[in-house]
Coordinates of C-alpha atoms in Angstrom, one line a residue:
X1 CA 11.3 14.1 9.1
X2 CA 8.7 16.8 9.1
X3 CA 9.0 17.2 5.3
X4 CA 8.5 13.5 4.7
X5 CA 5.5 13.4 7.0
X6 CA 4.0 16.3 5.1
X7 CA 4.5 14.4 1.8
X8 CA 3.0 11.2 3.2
X9 CA -0.3 12.7 4.5
X10 CA -0.9 15.7 2.3
X11 CA -2.9 13.6 -0.2
X12 CA -5.2 12.2 2.5
X13 CA -6.1 15.2 4.6
X14 CA -8.9 16.5 2.3
X15 CA -10.9 13.3 2.2
X16 CA -13.2 14.0 5.1
X17 CA -13.7 17.6 4.0
X18 CA -14.6 16.4 0.5
X19 CA -17.0 13.8 1.9
X20 CA -18.9 16.4 3.9
X21 CA -18.4 19.0 1.1
X22 CA -17.1 21.7 3.4
X23 CA -14.0 23.9 3.1
X24 CA -11.0 23.1 5.3
X25 CA -11.7 26.2 7.3
X26 CA -15.3 25.3 7.9
X27 CA -16.8 26.3 11.3
X28 CA -18.6 23.9 13.6
X29 CA -21.9 25.2 12.5
X30 CA -21.1 24.6 8.9
X31 CA -20.0 21.0 9.8
X32 CA -23.2 20.4 11.7
X33 CA -25.4 21.7 8.8
X34 CA -23.7 19.5 6.2
X35 CA -23.7 16.5 8.6
X36 CA -27.4 16.7 9.2
X37 CA -28.3 17.1 5.6
X38 CA -26.2 14.1 4.5
X39 CA -27.6 12.0 7.4
X40 CA -31.1 12.6 6.1
X41 CA -30.0 11.8 2.6
X42 CA -28.2 8.5 3.3
X43 CA -30.1 7.2 6.3
X44 CA -30.5 3.4 5.8
X45 CA -34.2 3.4 7.0
X46 CA -35.1 5.3 3.8
X47 CA -34.3 2.4 1.6
X48 CA -36.2 -0.9 1.4
X49 CA -34.0 -2.8 -1.1
X50 CA -31.4 -4.8 1.0
X51 CA -28.5 -4.0 -1.3
X52 CA -29.2 -0.3 -1.4
X53 CA -29.8 -0.3 2.4
X54 CA -26.4 -1.9 2.9
X55 CA -24.7 0.7 0.7
X56 CA -26.6 3.5 2.4
X57 CA -25.5 2.2 5.8
X58 CA -21.9 2.1 4.7
X59 CA -22.0 5.7 3.4
X60 CA -23.9 6.9 6.5
X61 CA -21.2 5.5 8.7
X62 CA -18.5 7.2 6.7
X63 CA -20.2 10.5 7.0
X64 CA -20.6 10.0 10.8
X65 CA -16.9 9.1 11.2
X66 CA -15.9 12.2 9.2
X67 CA -18.1 14.4 11.4
X68 CA -16.8 12.9 14.6
X69 CA -13.2 13.7 13.6
X70 CA -13.7 17.2 12.2
X71 CA -16.0 18.3 15.0
X72 CA -13.4 17.6 17.7
X73 CA -10.7 20.3 17.7
X74 CA -7.9 17.9 18.9
X75 CA -8.8 15.1 16.4
X76 CA -9.2 17.7 13.6
X77 CA -5.7 19.1 14.3
X78 CA -4.2 15.6 14.1
X79 CA -6.1 14.9 10.9
X80 CA -5.0 18.1 9.2
X81 CA -1.4 17.3 10.0
X82 CA -1.2 13.6 9.4
X83 CA -4.4 12.4 7.7
X84 CA -6.2 9.2 8.6
X85 CA -3.1 7.3 9.5
X86 CA -2.3 9.9 12.2
X87 CA -5.6 9.0 14.0
X88 CA -4.7 5.3 14.0
X89 CA -1.7 5.8 16.2
X90 CA -2.3 4.6 19.7
X91 CA -1.8 6.9 22.6
X92 CA -3.6 10.1 21.5
X93 CA -6.3 9.6 24.1
X94 CA -3.9 10.2 27.0
X95 CA -2.2 13.2 25.5
X96 CA -3.1 16.7 26.8
X97 CA -5.5 18.3 24.4
X98 CA -4.4 21.9 24.6
X99 CA -1.3 21.7 22.3
X100 CA 0.1 23.6 19.4
X101 CA 0.5 22.0 15.9
X102 CA 4.3 21.7 16.5
X103 CA 3.7 19.9 19.9
X104 CA 1.2 17.6 18.2
X105 CA 3.7 16.7 15.5
X106 CA 6.4 16.0 18.1
X107 CA 4.0 13.8 20.1
X108 CA 3.0 12.0 16.9
X109 CA 6.6 11.1 16.1
X110 CA 7.1 9.8 19.6
X111 CA 4.0 7.6 19.5
X112 CA 4.9 6.4 16.0
X113 CA 8.4 5.3 17.3
X114 CA 6.8 3.4 20.2
X115 CA 4.3 1.8 17.8
X116 CA 7.1 0.5 15.6
X117 CA 9.0 -0.8 18.6
X118 CA 6.0 -2.7 19.7
X119 CA 5.6 -4.2 16.2
X120 CA 9.2 -5.4 16.2
X121 CA 9.2 -6.7 19.8
X122 CA 5.7 -8.1 20.3
X123 CA 4.8 -9.9 17.1
X124 CA 2.7 -12.8 18.3
X125 CA 0.8 -13.8 15.1
X126 CA 2.2 -16.9 13.5
X127 CA 3.7 -16.6 10.0
X128 CA 3.9 -19.1 7.2
X129 CA 5.6 -19.5 3.9
X130 CA 4.6 -22.0 1.2
X131 CA 6.9 -22.4 -1.8
X132 CA 5.7 -24.6 -4.7
X133 CA 8.3 -25.2 -7.4
X134 CA 7.0 -25.8 -11.0
X135 CA 9.1 -27.4 -13.7
X136 CA 7.8 -26.0 -17.1
X137 CA 11.0 -26.6 -19.1
X138 CA 9.0 -28.9 -21.4
X139 CA 7.5 -25.8 -22.9
X140 CA 10.8 -24.6 -24.4
X141 CA 13.4 -27.4 -24.0
X142 CA 11.4 -30.2 -25.5
X143 CA 12.6 -32.1 -28.6
X144 CA 9.9 -33.1 -31.0
X145 CA 11.6 -36.2 -32.3
X146 CA 11.7 -37.7 -28.8
X147 CA 8.0 -36.9 -28.2
X148 CA 6.8 -38.5 -31.4
X149 CA 7.5 -41.9 -30.0
X150 CA 5.7 -41.3 -26.7
X151 CA 1.9 -41.6 -26.2
X152 CA 0.5 -38.1 -25.7
X153 CA 3.9 -36.6 -26.7
X154 CA 2.2 -33.7 -28.4
X155 CA 1.4 -32.0 -25.0
X156 CA 4.1 -30.4 -22.9
X157 CA 4.6 -32.0 -19.5
X158 CA 4.4 -29.6 -16.6
X159 CA 4.9 -30.8 -13.0
X160 CA 5.5 -29.7 -9.5
X161 CA 9.0 -30.9 -8.6
X162 CA 9.4 -29.5 -5.1
X163 CA 7.5 -28.1 -2.2
X164 CA 8.7 -26.3 0.8
X165 CA 6.7 -25.0 3.8
X166 CA 7.8 -23.1 6.8
X167 CA 5.5 -22.1 9.7
X168 CA 6.5 -20.0 12.7
X169 CA 4.2 -21.7 15.2
X170 CA 5.6 -19.5 18.0
X171 CA 6.5 -15.9 16.8
X172 CA 9.0 -14.1 18.9
X173 CA 7.3 -13.5 22.2
X174 CA 8.9 -10.9 24.5
X175 CA 8.6 -11.2 28.2
X176 CA 10.2 -8.6 30.5
X177 CA 12.0 -10.1 33.4
X178 CA 13.5 -7.0 35.0
X179 CA 14.0 -3.4 34.0
X180 CA 17.1 -4.5 32.0
X181 CA 16.4 -8.2 31.2
X182 CA 14.0 -9.6 28.6
X183 CA 13.3 -13.2 27.5
X184 CA 12.3 -14.1 24.0
X185 CA 10.8 -17.4 23.0
X186 CA 10.3 -18.5 19.3
X187 CA 9.8 -21.6 17.3
X188 CA 9.2 -22.8 13.8
X189 CA 8.5 -25.9 11.7
X190 CA 9.5 -26.6 8.1
X191 CA 9.1 -29.4 5.5
X192 CA 10.9 -29.9 2.2
X193 CA 9.7 -32.5 -0.3
X194 CA 8.2 -34.7 2.4
X195 CA 11.0 -34.3 5.0
X196 CA 10.8 -31.9 7.8
X197 CA 11.7 -30.8 11.2
X198 CA 11.4 -28.0 13.7
X199 CA 13.3 -25.9 16.2
X200 CA 12.6 -23.8 19.3
X201 CA 14.8 -21.0 20.6
X202 CA 15.0 -19.0 23.8
X203 CA 17.0 -15.8 24.1
X204 CA 17.7 -13.7 27.2
X205 CA 18.7 -10.1 26.4
X206 CA 20.3 -7.6 28.9
X207 CA 20.5 -3.9 28.2
X208 CA 23.9 -2.9 29.6
X209 CA 23.6 0.8 28.9
X210 CA 22.0 3.4 26.7
X211 CA 24.5 2.4 24.0
X212 CA 24.3 -1.3 23.9
X213 CA 23.0 -4.7 24.9
X214 CA 24.0 -8.4 25.0
X215 CA 22.1 -11.6 24.6
X216 CA 22.5 -15.3 25.1
X217 CA 20.6 -17.7 22.8
X218 CA 19.8 -21.4 23.5
X219 CA 18.2 -23.5 20.7
X220 CA 17.2 -27.1 20.1
X221 CA 15.9 -28.8 17.0
X222 CA 15.7 -32.2 15.2
X223 CA 17.7 -31.1 12.2
X224 CA 20.9 -29.3 13.2
X225 CA 20.9 -30.1 16.9
X226 CA 21.3 -27.9 20.0
X227 CA 22.7 -24.3 19.6
X228 CA 24.5 -22.0 22.0
X229 CA 25.1 -18.4 20.9
X230 CA 26.2 -15.0 22.2
X231 CA 25.5 -11.6 20.6
X232 CA 26.6 -8.1 21.5
X233 CA 25.4 -4.8 20.1
X234 CA 27.2 -1.5 20.8
X235 CA 26.7 2.1 19.5
X236 CA 30.2 3.4 18.9
X237 CA 29.1 6.9 17.9
X238 CA 25.7 8.5 17.2
X239 CA 26.2 7.4 13.5
X240 CA 28.0 4.1 13.9
X241 CA 27.3 0.8 15.6
X242 CA 29.0 -2.6 15.9
X243 CA 27.5 -6.1 16.2
X244 CA 29.5 -9.2 17.3
X245 CA 28.1 -12.7 17.3
X246 CA 29.5 -16.2 18.0
X247 CA 27.9 -19.6 18.2
X248 CA 28.4 -23.3 18.7
X249 CA 26.1 -25.8 16.8
X250 CA 26.0 -29.4 18.0
X251 CA 25.2 -31.0 14.7
X252 CA 25.2 -34.8 13.8
X253 CA 28.5 -34.2 12.0
X254 CA 30.2 -32.8 15.1
X255 CA 30.7 -29.3 16.6
X256 CA 30.3 -26.4 14.1
X257 CA 31.6 -23.1 15.6
X258 CA 30.8 -19.8 13.9
X259 CA 31.6 -16.2 14.4
X260 CA 30.7 -12.9 12.8
X261 CA 31.4 -9.2 13.1
X262 CA 29.5 -6.4 11.5
X263 CA 30.0 -2.6 11.7
X264 CA 27.6 -0.1 10.1
X265 CA 27.7 3.7 9.6
X266 CA 25.1 6.3 8.6
X267 CA 26.8 8.1 5.7
X268 CA 23.9 10.5 5.4
X269 CA 20.2 10.6 6.2
X270 CA 19.3 7.9 3.7
X271 CA 22.5 6.0 3.2
X272 CA 24.1 3.2 5.2
X273 CA 27.4 1.5 4.8
X274 CA 28.0 -2.1 6.1
X275 CA 31.2 -4.1 6.6
X276 CA 30.7 -7.8 7.7
X277 CA 33.1 -10.6 8.4
X278 CA 31.9 -14.2 8.9
X279 CA 33.9 -17.3 9.9
X280 CA 32.4 -20.8 9.9
X281 CA 30.8 -23.1 7.3
X282 CA 30.4 -20.2 4.9
X283 CA 33.3 -17.8 5.6
X284 CA 33.2 -14.5 3.8
X285 CA 33.9 -10.7 3.9
X286 CA 31.0 -8.6 2.7
X287 CA 30.9 -4.8 2.0
X288 CA 27.6 -3.2 1.1
X289 CA 26.2 0.2 0.5
X290 CA 22.4 0.8 0.9
X291 CA 20.6 3.9 0.0
X292 CA 16.8 4.1 0.8
X293 CA 14.7 7.1 0.0
X294 CA 11.0 7.7 -0.4
X295 CA 11.1 7.0 -4.2
X296 CA 14.0 4.5 -4.6
X297 CA 16.1 1.8 -2.9
X298 CA 19.7 1.1 -4.1
X299 CA 22.1 -1.7 -3.0
X300 CA 25.7 -2.3 -3.9
X301 CA 27.4 -5.4 -2.4
X302 CA 30.7 -7.1 -2.8
X303 CA 31.4 -10.5 -1.1
X304 CA 34.7 -12.4 -1.0
X305 CA 34.4 -15.8 0.5
X306 CA 34.5 -19.6 0.3
X307 CA 32.7 -21.0 -1.6
X308 CA 30.7 -17.9 -2.8
X309 CA 32.2 -14.7 -4.0
X310 CA 30.0 -12.2 -5.9
X311 CA 29.3 -8.6 -6.9
X312 CA 25.7 -7.4 -6.8
X313 CA 23.9 -4.2 -7.8
X314 CA 20.2 -3.8 -7.3
X315 CA 17.8 -0.8 -7.8
X316 CA 14.1 -0.4 -6.9
X317 CA 11.9 2.5 -7.9
X318 CA 8.8 3.3 -5.8
X319 CA 5.9 4.9 -7.5
X320 CA 4.0 7.4 -5.3
X321 CA 0.5 5.9 -5.8
X322 CA -2.1 4.3 -3.6
X323 CA -1.2 0.8 -4.9
X324 CA 2.5 1.2 -3.7
X325 CA 3.8 0.1 -7.1
X326 CA 7.5 -0.8 -7.3
X327 CA 9.7 -1.9 -10.2
X328 CA 13.1 -3.5 -9.5
X329 CA 16.1 -4.9 -11.2
X330 CA 19.4 -6.4 -10.1
X331 CA 22.6 -8.0 -11.5
X332 CA 24.6 -10.5 -9.6
X333 CA 27.8 -12.1 -10.8
X334 CA 30.3 -14.4 -9.1
X335 CA 31.9 -17.9 -9.2
X336 CA 28.5 -19.5 -9.7
X337 CA 27.8 -17.5 -12.9
X338 CA 25.7 -14.4 -13.6
X339 CA 22.1 -13.7 -12.8
X340 CA 20.0 -10.8 -14.0
X341 CA 16.6 -10.2 -12.4
X342 CA 13.8 -7.7 -13.0
X343 CA 10.2 -7.5 -11.9
X344 CA 7.4 -5.5 -10.4
X345 CA 5.4 -5.4 -7.1
X346 CA 2.0 -4.0 -6.5
X347 CA -0.6 -3.9 -3.7
X348 CA -3.8 -5.5 -4.9
X349 CA -5.9 -5.2 -1.8
X350 CA -5.6 -3.8 1.7
X351 CA -3.6 -6.8 3.0
X352 CA -2.2 -8.4 -0.1
X353 CA 0.8 -7.7 -2.3
X354 CA 1.5 -9.4 -5.6
X355 CA 4.9 -9.5 -7.3
X356 CA 6.5 -11.1 -10.3
X357 CA 10.2 -11.4 -11.0
X358 CA 12.0 -12.8 -14.1
X359 CA 15.4 -14.4 -13.4
X360 CA 17.8 -14.9 -16.3
X361 CA 21.1 -16.7 -15.4
X362 CA 24.1 -18.6 -16.7
X363 CA 23.9 -21.6 -16.2
X364 CA 20.6 -21.4 -14.3
X365 CA 18.4 -20.6 -17.3
X366 CA 15.1 -18.6 -17.1
X367 CA 12.8 -18.7 -14.2
X368 CA 9.6 -16.8 -13.4
X369 CA 9.0 -16.2 -9.7
X370 CA 5.5 -15.2 -8.5
X371 CA 5.0 -14.1 -5.0
X372 CA 1.8 -13.4 -3.1
X373 CA 2.0 -11.9 0.4
X374 CA -1.3 -11.9 2.2
X375 CA -1.3 -10.7 5.8
X376 CA 1.2 -13.0 7.6
X377 CA 1.2 -15.7 4.9
X378 CA 3.5 -15.8 1.9
X379 CA 3.0 -18.0 -1.2
X380 CA 5.9 -18.5 -3.6
X381 CA 5.7 -20.0 -7.1
X382 CA 9.1 -20.3 -8.8
X383 CA 8.3 -21.5 -12.4
X384 CA 11.5 -22.9 -14.1
X385 CA 11.0 -22.3 -17.9
X386 CA 14.2 -23.4 -19.5
X387 CA 17.8 -24.3 -18.7
X388 CA 19.0 -22.3 -21.7
X389 CA 19.0 -18.6 -22.5
X390 CA 16.1 -18.6 -25.0
X391 CA 14.7 -15.2 -26.2
X392 CA 11.2 -16.8 -26.4
X393 CA 11.3 -17.9 -22.8
X394 CA 12.4 -14.4 -21.7
X395 CA 9.6 -12.8 -23.7
X396 CA 6.8 -15.0 -22.4
X397 CA 8.1 -14.8 -18.8
X398 CA 8.0 -11.0 -19.1
X399 CA 4.9 -10.4 -21.3
X400 CA 2.7 -13.2 -19.9
X401 CA 2.2 -12.0 -16.3
X402 CA 2.0 -8.4 -17.4
X403 CA -0.7 -9.0 -20.0
X404 CA -2.6 -11.3 -17.6
X405 CA -2.6 -8.7 -14.8
X406 CA -3.6 -5.9 -17.1
X407 CA -6.5 -8.0 -18.5
X408 CA -7.8 -8.9 -15.0
X409 CA -7.4 -5.3 -13.8
X410 CA -9.1 -3.8 -16.7
X411 CA -11.9 -6.4 -17.3
X412 CA -12.7 -7.3 -13.7
X413 CA -11.2 -5.1 -11.0
X414 CA -11.9 -1.7 -12.6
X415 CA -15.5 -2.5 -13.6
X416 CA -16.2 -4.0 -10.2
X417 CA -14.8 -0.9 -8.4
X418 CA -16.7 1.5 -10.6
X419 CA -19.9 -0.5 -10.2
X420 CA -19.6 -0.3 -6.5
X421 CA -19.2 3.5 -6.6
X422 CA -22.0 3.9 -9.1
X423 CA -24.4 2.1 -6.8
X424 CA -24.2 5.1 -4.6
X425 CA -26.1 7.1 -7.3
X426 CA -29.1 4.7 -6.9
X427 CA -29.2 5.8 -3.2
X428 CA -29.7 9.4 -4.3
X429 CA -32.4 8.9 -6.9
X430 CA -35.4 9.3 -4.5
X431 CA -33.9 12.3 -2.8
X432 CA -33.0 13.9 -6.1
X433 CA -36.6 13.7 -7.2
X434 CA -37.8 15.6 -4.1
X435 CA -35.0 18.2 -4.5
X436 CA -35.9 18.8 -8.1
X437 CA -39.6 19.2 -7.3
X438 CA -38.8 21.7 -4.5
X439 CA -36.5 23.7 -6.8
X440 CA -38.9 23.7 -9.7
X441 CA -41.7 25.1 -7.5
X442 CA -39.6 28.2 -6.7
X443 CA -37.8 28.5 -10.1
X444 CA -34.6 27.4 -8.3
X445 CA -31.4 25.6 -9.3
X446 CA -31.8 22.5 -11.6
X447 CA -28.7 20.6 -12.7
X448 CA -29.5 19.6 -16.3
X449 CA -26.2 18.0 -17.2
X450 CA -22.9 17.5 -15.4
X451 CA -19.8 15.7 -16.6
X452 CA -16.5 15.0 -14.7
X453 CA -13.2 13.9 -16.2
X454 CA -10.8 14.9 -19.0
X455 CA -12.2 16.9 -21.9
X456 CA -10.1 16.6 -25.0
X457 CA -11.9 19.1 -27.3
X458 CA -15.4 20.3 -28.2
X459 CA -15.3 18.2 -31.4
X460 CA -14.0 15.0 -29.8
X461 CA -17.3 14.0 -28.3
X462 CA -16.5 10.3 -28.8
X463 CA -13.3 10.6 -26.8
X464 CA -14.9 12.7 -24.2
X465 CA -17.4 10.1 -23.3
X466 CA -14.6 7.5 -22.8
X467 CA -12.9 9.7 -20.3
X468 CA -15.7 11.4 -18.4
X469 CA -18.6 10.3 -16.1
X470 CA -22.1 11.6 -15.7
X471 CA -22.4 13.2 -12.2
X472 CA -25.7 15.0 -12.7
X473 CA -27.5 13.1 -9.9
X474 CA -24.7 13.4 -7.3
X475 CA -24.5 17.2 -7.9
X476 CA -28.2 17.8 -7.8
X477 CA -28.3 15.8 -4.6
X478 CA -26.1 18.4 -2.8
X479 CA -28.1 21.4 -4.0
X480 CA -29.4 23.3 -1.0
X481 CA -31.6 26.5 -1.0
X482 CA -31.0 26.9 -4.7
X483 CA -27.2 26.9 -4.3
X484 CA -24.4 24.5 -5.0
X485 CA -21.1 25.1 -3.2
X486 CA -18.0 22.9 -3.8
X487 CA -14.8 23.4 -1.9
X488 CA -11.2 23.4 -3.2
X489 CA -10.9 19.6 -2.5
X490 CA -10.6 17.1 -5.4
X491 CA -14.1 16.5 -6.7
X492 CA -13.3 12.8 -7.0
X493 CA -13.9 12.5 -3.2
X494 CA -17.5 13.6 -3.4
X495 CA -20.2 10.8 -2.9
X496 CA -21.1 9.3 -6.3
X497 CA -17.9 10.4 -8.0
X498 CA -14.8 8.4 -9.0
X499 CA -11.7 9.2 -10.9
X500 CA -12.3 8.2 -14.6
X501 CA -8.7 9.0 -15.7
X502 CA -6.2 8.5 -12.9
X503 CA -3.1 10.7 -13.1
X504 CA -4.6 13.1 -15.7
X505 CA -5.9 16.6 -15.4
X506 CA -9.7 16.7 -14.8
X507 CA -12.4 19.3 -14.8
X508 CA -16.2 19.5 -14.1
X509 CA -18.5 20.7 -16.8
X510 CA -22.0 21.9 -15.7
X511 CA -25.1 22.9 -17.5
X512 CA -27.8 24.2 -15.2
X513 CA -31.0 26.2 -15.1
X514 CA -31.8 29.0 -12.7
X515 CA -34.8 31.3 -12.8
X516 CA -35.7 29.6 -16.1
X517 CA -32.4 30.7 -17.7
X518 CA -29.7 28.4 -18.9
X519 CA -26.1 28.6 -17.4
X520 CA -22.9 26.8 -18.2
X521 CA -19.5 26.6 -16.4
X522 CA -16.3 24.5 -16.5
X523 CA -14.4 24.2 -13.2
X524 CA -10.9 22.6 -12.6
X525 CA -10.7 19.6 -10.4
X526 CA -9.6 21.3 -7.2
X527 CA -11.0 24.7 -8.0
X528 CA -13.8 25.9 -5.6
X529 CA -17.2 26.5 -7.3
X530 CA -20.2 28.4 -6.3
X531 CA -23.4 28.5 -8.4
X532 CA -25.6 30.1 -9.6
X533 CA -23.6 33.1 -10.9
X534 CA -24.5 35.7 -13.5
X535 CA -21.2 35.2 -15.3
X536 CA -22.3 31.6 -16.1
X537 CA -25.3 32.8 -18.1
X538 CA -25.3 31.6 -21.7
X539 CA -25.2 34.4 -24.3
X540 CA -28.2 33.0 -26.3
X541 CA -30.4 33.3 -23.2
X542 CA -29.3 36.8 -22.2

């Protein structure tokens, strides 16, 4: 687990250092000096324009937060190990502060486990799902001779043919009764094409030992009727567990008994094997193998049952980027036919995830499924394109959402994000003028030109400008006492910088003047830099 934690947080533990422009080994005095200088630079009271004042206040708060974390030895040790996410775990405030990094890591893992348990057992926010079915078969399955006789027949007819909503008005609420007994209350409402109903459930769970528990469930609803159920969980070995469940549903059609038995085993650190037997309205025997790693998720399942028997294989690849991008594909074949699905998922904001999936089946046809998950709400839009296997429908279902997302991302999201970051440069203009005047008076360090990004070649100036950004003002702003010192952190984390070519190798190109002499240097993205230096002096000026 230690290795995975290192991978998760290694990319984040330099952000505060880059923001303050100090090395990771910086002393408290170095932190204080950088903090005071940046506070004077970004103080909101120095700006009259409301928009600039708001931007300055935001950056001022970020600098203050970074200093608060790095100036405290305990918080700094946690941040160095786990990054920002480590500081968000509840419970650090009651932990003894004199601990080694190994002890801090162990305590973090314990608090993280407790946090996950609270998430699973104390979810009180209501959840909702809205599904809107769209029938767009007229785009591909229409027959021109039929439409010629109908008014307005030249336009395809697209309609919403079904709508389903489900709201959990009472999320599972856990109430401890004794040291070993817990009561859980939950409820939900649902509607489908104008008809709906609801149900409410109460479960009492008793922990019988460290290896198992049992629970009794009582439910009532206006659709299926009352329910009585019993469930037992037991750890057979440290790597294997068993779950048994039986129930009795009092439906309008009479009593409907059901029973299920599932056993699972950890085959290795990332692989689980499941064997499940169900008896009741949908009796089946299911065997599945699930392998989940940091970069992929694989599932193989075989079900033999009445009325559904199938074989399914699915694979999901997880990109290690900030947007948590995933691509997935699956094949499922059985008595109902064969369905092939593929799609992608990406995080588009802090609390929103967008995904699109193309489903191609026989005899189902082609369907495009769009899903937006925002906080506790989920919106589904299954768009049925055709009942046949038409290459044109498959092409448009695949290329349409991809091109639309790329256009919105490139034309709206990226320019908006860059504009926000470039606004920080306006905050520095007044300070830069004062710094330049002070440096000119003593023949000090003047940044004449600074470019950051990917440089193709000296002759490809046109391509260079498309992949680099001007960072002259942000660099001049951090000049102090005729010196500019950059740490080994990624320079994209500096105020006024952004990454102009994500995923590509970048460097910083500087042309500066010191003591009236021109100097030039090119520095790699994470390479520390200290100027001025005699070795940077241009030959023509020597």
